[in-house]
Amino acid sequence: MLVNEAVNNYMQYHEANSRPNTVRGFGFTLLRFADDFRGCDIRAVSENDVLSFLTKISSGKKQATKSSRASMLRAFYNFTADTAVPGLSNPCCRPMIRKIFRRPRMAPPRLVDKDLVDEIIYRTTDERSRLMMELMGRAGMRVGEVLGVRPDDIDDGKITIRRPKSGRLGEAVFIPKKLERRLMDYVRSCGIAGRSKIFDISYTTARRIVCRAGDVVGVKLRPHDLRRHAATQASRSGMPLEMVSKVILRHADLATTQRYLGEVNDMEASRWIEHLLG
């Protein structure tokens, strides 16, 4: 079987069974693999060929990206061996490639203190910027979801996500009533139409807004830190982990949620001990 034929078969499988983001991720790596080895028999592609290809498409990238692309190619070879070419050897399983493209050891997620997040939000004077950060820091929304919100998506304390990362249709985010009122007041004051984006800016601009808000209080802040903060505070306030996972983070499984929740820093630990036992 030719490499490009095998890649087409695998991509058709993903298009029928996987979420859009998964299809895009595999497509980035595998379509380049098909172009580089077009017309070659898949059995003729050697370990050195695969190593050279992975090195080329991962040059200058972080170890996590390198590992992810090698994993995608490994999955492609496994699928092809199971469905079309019995006995096909998987070069991605060779020791050298596994070592070079191994998964990095993940550092524990950094957690920003609750009081600090509150101060960051309260010291943000621009209403648009503050609303964006509250949607991330209070409701656990992803920055991409915030940028896609339209007035017609807001109804009775929840925001419908039209194109969620999970691929599930009609995914909803619950927000406090007070935040909903302020959001709709902002929509009316700016004359934003029902199907127009409320925050019509780029991801880069949104990230810059969050980073600058953190700089005001002397911390390095990223949009995802606010989402993680929302989940961690909900968990520490007594919300069951399953609710945090399904309602705030909207994860597919609890294991992903547990990796999200940050470690307790000394200040947080002291405050909880005083609150519970003092």
Short mmCIF file of C-alpha atoms in Angstrom, two decimals:
data_model
loop_
_atom_site.label_atom_id
_atom_site.label_comp_id
_atom_site.label_asym_id
_atom_site.label_seq_id
_atom_site.Cartn_x
_atom_site.Cartn_y
_atom_site.Cartn_z
CA MET A 1 0.00 0.00 0.00
CA LEU A 2 1.24 3.49 -0.87
CA VAL A 3 1.82 5.99 1.93
CA ASN A 4 -0.66 8.55 0.55
CA GLU A 5 -3.35 5.84 0.25
CA ALA A 6 -2.79 4.75 3.85
CA VAL A 7 -2.97 8.36 5.06
CA ASN A 8 -6.22 8.93 3.15
CA ASN A 9 -7.74 5.83 4.77
CA TYR A 10 -6.71 6.98 8.24
CA MET A 11 -7.96 10.53 7.75
CA GLN A 12 -11.31 9.23 6.48
CA TYR A 13 -11.58 7.18 9.66
CA HIS A 14 -10.96 10.28 11.80
CA GLU A 15 -13.36 12.44 9.80
CA ALA A 16 -16.09 9.88 10.49
CA ASN A 17 -15.30 9.22 14.15
CA SER A 18 -13.28 12.06 15.69
CA ARG A 19 -13.83 15.64 16.76
CA PRO A 20 -12.90 18.49 14.40
CA ASN A 21 -9.86 19.52 16.44
CA THR A 22 -8.56 15.94 16.38
CA VAL A 23 -8.98 15.80 12.60
CA ARG A 24 -7.08 19.08 12.20
CA GLY A 25 -4.28 17.93 14.51
CA PHE A 26 -3.73 14.64 12.71
CA GLY A 27 -4.11 16.32 9.34
CA PHE A 28 -1.27 18.76 10.03
CA THR A 29 1.21 15.92 10.57
CA LEU A 30 -0.08 13.16 8.31
CA LEU A 31 -0.81 15.20 5.18
CA ARG A 32 2.81 16.39 5.26
CA PHE A 33 3.93 12.80 5.73
CA ALA A 34 1.87 11.80 2.68
CA ASP A 35 3.39 14.62 0.61
CA ASP A 36 6.96 13.71 1.58
CA PHE A 37 6.51 10.00 0.78
CA ARG A 38 3.93 10.18 -2.00
CA GLY A 39 4.20 7.16 -4.28
CA CYS A 40 6.34 5.20 -1.79
CA ASP A 41 5.26 1.83 -0.47
CA ILE A 42 4.64 2.18 3.25
CA ARG A 43 6.82 -0.87 3.97
CA ALA A 44 9.75 0.86 2.27
CA VAL A 45 9.74 3.85 4.65
CA SER A 46 12.62 3.24 7.04
CA GLU A 47 13.21 4.26 10.64
CA ASN A 48 15.72 6.88 9.43
CA ASP A 49 13.14 8.27 6.99
CA VAL A 50 10.60 8.66 9.79
CA LEU A 51 13.20 10.17 12.12
CA SER A 52 14.20 12.73 9.47
CA PHE A 53 10.57 13.62 8.82
CA LEU A 54 9.72 14.10 12.51
CA THR A 55 12.87 16.15 13.04
CA LYS A 56 11.98 18.40 10.09
CA ILE A 57 8.37 19.14 11.13
CA SER A 58 9.28 19.54 14.82
CA SER A 59 12.37 21.71 14.49
CA GLY A 60 12.28 24.56 17.01
CA LYS A 61 9.14 23.25 18.72
CA LYS A 62 8.64 22.41 22.38
CA GLN A 63 9.11 18.82 23.54
CA ALA A 64 5.37 18.41 24.07
CA THR A 65 4.74 19.29 20.41
CA LYS A 66 7.46 16.90 19.24
CA SER A 67 5.99 14.10 21.35
CA SER A 68 2.47 14.79 20.11
CA ARG A 69 3.45 14.60 16.44
CA ALA A 70 5.38 11.37 16.97
CA SER A 71 2.35 9.91 18.78
CA MET A 72 0.10 10.80 15.83
CA LEU A 73 2.43 9.07 13.39
CA ARG A 74 2.67 6.05 15.72
CA ALA A 75 -1.13 5.81 15.85
CA PHE A 76 -1.29 6.00 12.05
CA TYR A 77 1.12 3.08 11.69
CA ASN A 78 -0.79 1.02 14.25
CA PHE A 79 -4.08 1.68 12.46
CA THR A 80 -2.61 0.75 9.07
CA ALA A 81 -1.13 -2.48 10.46
CA ASP A 82 -4.47 -3.42 12.02
CA THR A 83 -6.66 -2.62 9.02
CA ALA A 84 -4.71 -2.77 5.77
CA VAL A 85 -1.12 -4.03 6.00
CA PRO A 86 -0.85 -6.95 8.48
CA GLY A 87 2.57 -7.33 10.02
CA LEU A 88 3.63 -3.76 9.21
CA SER A 89 6.49 -2.69 11.46
CA ASN A 90 6.01 0.58 13.33
CA PRO A 91 9.22 2.65 13.12
CA CYS A 92 7.86 5.09 15.72
CA CYS A 93 8.17 2.35 18.33
CA ARG A 94 11.93 2.03 17.85
CA PRO A 95 13.99 3.04 20.92
CA MET A 96 15.75 5.97 19.25
CA ILE A 97 12.55 7.68 18.11
CA ARG A 98 10.82 6.98 21.43
CA LYS A 99 13.73 8.55 23.30
CA ILE A 100 14.04 11.66 21.14
CA PHE A 101 10.28 12.28 21.01
CA ARG A 102 9.36 11.15 24.51
CA ARG A 103 6.59 12.88 26.40
CA PRO A 104 7.96 15.63 28.69
CA ARG A 105 7.43 15.50 32.41
CA MET A 106 4.63 17.92 33.14
CA ALA A 107 5.14 20.51 35.87
CA PRO A 108 2.24 20.97 38.31
CA PRO A 109 -0.15 23.68 37.10
CA ARG A 110 0.53 27.12 38.52
CA LEU A 111 -2.31 28.49 40.63
CA VAL A 112 -2.88 32.21 41.09
CA ASP A 113 -4.17 33.17 44.54
CA LYS A 114 -7.88 34.04 44.74
CA ASP A 115 -7.28 37.45 46.32
CA LEU A 116 -4.81 38.26 43.57
CA VAL A 117 -7.27 37.30 40.82
CA ASP A 118 -9.95 39.43 42.49
CA GLU A 119 -7.55 42.37 42.64
CA ILE A 120 -6.61 41.93 38.98
CA ILE A 121 -10.26 41.97 37.92
CA TYR A 122 -11.25 44.89 40.15
CA ARG A 123 -8.30 46.99 38.98
CA THR A 124 -9.22 46.51 35.32
CA THR A 125 -11.03 49.73 34.46
CA ASP A 126 -11.90 48.99 30.83
CA GLU A 127 -15.34 47.35 30.86
CA ARG A 128 -14.72 45.11 27.85
CA SER A 129 -11.47 43.78 29.28
CA ARG A 130 -12.99 43.23 32.70
CA LEU A 131 -15.97 41.31 31.29
CA MET A 132 -13.65 39.07 29.30
CA MET A 133 -11.55 38.26 32.35
CA GLU A 134 -14.62 37.62 34.50
CA LEU A 135 -15.99 35.15 31.95
CA MET A 136 -12.69 33.27 32.14
CA GLY A 137 -12.05 33.70 35.87
CA ARG A 138 -15.62 33.31 37.19
CA ALA A 139 -17.23 30.98 34.64
CA GLY A 140 -14.20 28.98 33.48
CA MET A 141 -14.54 29.85 29.80
CA ARG A 142 -11.70 29.34 27.36
CA VAL A 143 -10.40 32.51 25.72
CA GLY A 144 -11.52 31.26 22.30
CA GLU A 145 -15.03 30.69 23.64
CA VAL A 146 -15.15 34.20 25.10
CA LEU A 147 -14.14 35.72 21.77
CA GLY A 148 -16.95 33.84 20.03
CA VAL A 149 -19.80 34.94 22.32
CA ARG A 150 -22.73 36.73 20.66
CA PRO A 151 -25.73 38.39 22.36
CA ASP A 152 -28.08 35.74 20.94
CA ASP A 153 -26.03 33.06 22.74
CA ILE A 154 -26.87 34.50 26.19
CA ASP A 155 -30.09 33.39 27.85
CA ASP A 156 -31.24 32.89 31.45
CA GLY A 157 -27.85 32.65 33.12
CA LYS A 158 -26.07 30.59 30.52
CA ILE A 159 -24.08 31.05 27.32
CA THR A 160 -24.42 28.56 24.49
CA ILE A 161 -21.11 27.68 22.85
CA ARG A 162 -21.79 27.21 19.15
CA ARG A 163 -18.46 25.64 18.22
CA PRO A 164 -17.08 24.06 21.40
CA LYS A 165 -13.64 22.49 21.59
CA SER A 166 -15.24 19.15 22.50
CA GLY A 167 -17.22 19.06 19.27
CA ARG A 168 -20.50 18.53 21.15
CA LEU A 169 -23.36 20.63 19.81
CA GLY A 170 -25.07 23.14 22.08
CA GLU A 171 -22.55 23.07 24.92
CA ALA A 172 -23.47 25.63 27.59
CA VAL A 173 -21.58 27.71 30.15
CA PHE A 174 -23.40 28.87 33.29
CA ILE A 175 -22.63 32.40 34.48
CA PRO A 176 -23.73 34.40 37.54
CA LYS A 177 -26.85 36.53 37.03
CA LYS A 178 -24.96 39.66 38.03
CA LEU A 179 -22.35 39.00 35.35
CA GLU A 180 -25.10 38.31 32.80
CA ARG A 181 -26.76 41.68 33.54
CA ARG A 182 -23.49 43.57 33.19
CA LEU A 183 -22.73 41.73 29.96
CA MET A 184 -26.11 42.62 28.45
CA ASP A 185 -25.78 46.23 29.66
CA TYR A 186 -22.47 46.39 27.79
CA VAL A 187 -24.12 44.93 24.67
CA ARG A 188 -26.88 47.56 24.76
CA SER A 189 -24.52 50.45 25.47
CA CYS A 190 -22.33 49.48 22.50
CA GLY A 191 -25.26 48.72 20.19
CA ILE A 192 -24.00 45.21 19.39
CA ALA A 193 -26.35 43.25 17.11
CA GLY A 194 -27.63 39.83 18.14
CA ARG A 195 -25.39 37.80 15.82
CA SER A 196 -22.33 40.05 16.12
CA LYS A 197 -19.41 39.12 18.34
CA ILE A 198 -19.38 40.96 21.65
CA PHE A 199 -15.58 40.83 21.87
CA ASP A 200 -14.56 41.29 18.24
CA ILE A 201 -10.79 41.11 18.75
CA SER A 202 -8.06 38.59 17.93
CA TYR A 203 -6.68 35.92 20.25
CA THR A 204 -3.37 37.81 20.38
CA THR A 205 -5.10 40.98 21.56
CA ALA A 206 -7.09 39.08 24.19
CA ARG A 207 -3.96 37.41 25.50
CA ARG A 208 -2.19 40.78 25.64
CA ILE A 209 -5.08 42.23 27.68
CA VAL A 210 -4.77 39.44 30.26
CA CYS A 211 -0.98 39.67 30.41
CA ARG A 212 -1.09 43.43 30.96
CA ALA A 213 -3.69 43.03 33.71
CA GLY A 214 -1.31 40.65 35.46
CA ASP A 215 1.59 43.07 35.02
CA VAL A 216 -0.36 45.71 36.98
CA VAL A 217 -0.09 43.57 40.13
CA GLY A 218 3.29 42.07 39.29
CA VAL A 219 2.35 38.52 38.24
CA LYS A 220 2.72 36.62 34.99
CA LEU A 221 -0.86 35.84 33.99
CA ARG A 222 -2.18 33.86 31.03
CA PRO A 223 -5.81 33.39 29.93
CA HIS A 224 -5.79 29.72 30.93
CA ASP A 225 -4.70 30.65 34.47
CA LEU A 226 -8.08 32.33 34.90
CA ARG A 227 -9.98 29.24 33.71
CA ARG A 228 -7.97 27.04 36.05
CA HIS A 229 -8.62 29.49 38.88
CA ALA A 230 -12.40 29.25 38.35
CA ALA A 231 -12.30 25.45 38.56
CA THR A 232 -9.99 25.32 41.57
CA GLN A 233 -12.03 27.83 43.57
CA ALA A 234 -15.25 25.96 42.80
CA SER A 235 -13.66 22.72 44.02
CA ARG A 236 -12.34 24.31 47.23
CA SER A 237 -15.70 25.90 47.92
CA GLY A 238 -17.29 22.48 48.14
CA MET A 239 -18.55 21.83 44.61
CA PRO A 240 -18.28 18.09 43.83
CA LEU A 241 -15.46 17.21 41.46
CA GLU A 242 -17.93 15.77 38.96
CA MET A 243 -19.78 19.10 38.83
CA VAL A 244 -16.52 21.00 38.38
CA SER A 245 -15.63 18.67 35.52
CA LYS A 246 -18.99 18.62 33.73
CA VAL A 247 -20.33 22.13 34.44
CA ILE A 248 -17.34 24.48 34.71
CA LEU A 249 -14.56 22.85 32.72
CA ARG A 250 -16.79 20.67 30.52
CA HIS A 251 -14.21 17.90 30.34
CA ALA A 252 -14.91 14.43 28.99
CA ASP A 253 -13.45 12.69 32.05
CA LEU A 254 -12.47 13.38 35.65
CA ALA A 255 -8.80 12.52 35.13
CA THR A 256 -8.37 15.58 32.92
CA THR A 257 -10.05 17.75 35.55
CA GLN A 258 -7.80 16.47 38.33
CA ARG A 259 -4.73 17.50 36.34
CA TYR A 260 -6.26 20.96 35.97
CA LEU A 261 -6.67 21.69 39.65
CA GLY A 262 -3.57 23.39 40.98
CA GLU A 263 -1.46 22.44 43.96
CA VAL A 264 -2.18 24.30 47.17
CA ASN A 265 0.36 27.03 47.89
CA ASP A 266 1.38 28.02 51.42
CA MET A 267 -0.90 31.06 51.55
CA GLU A 268 -3.94 29.05 50.43
CA ALA A 269 -3.14 26.23 52.87
CA SER A 270 -2.85 28.63 55.82
CA ARG A 271 -6.09 30.37 54.94
CA TRP A 272 -8.06 27.13 54.68
CA ILE A 273 -6.65 25.83 57.97
CA GLU A 274 -7.66 29.07 59.70
CA HIS A 275 -11.09 28.95 58.08
CA LEU A 276 -11.80 25.33 58.97
CA LEU A 277 -9.90 24.81 62.22
CA GLY A 278 -9.01 28.23 63.59
#
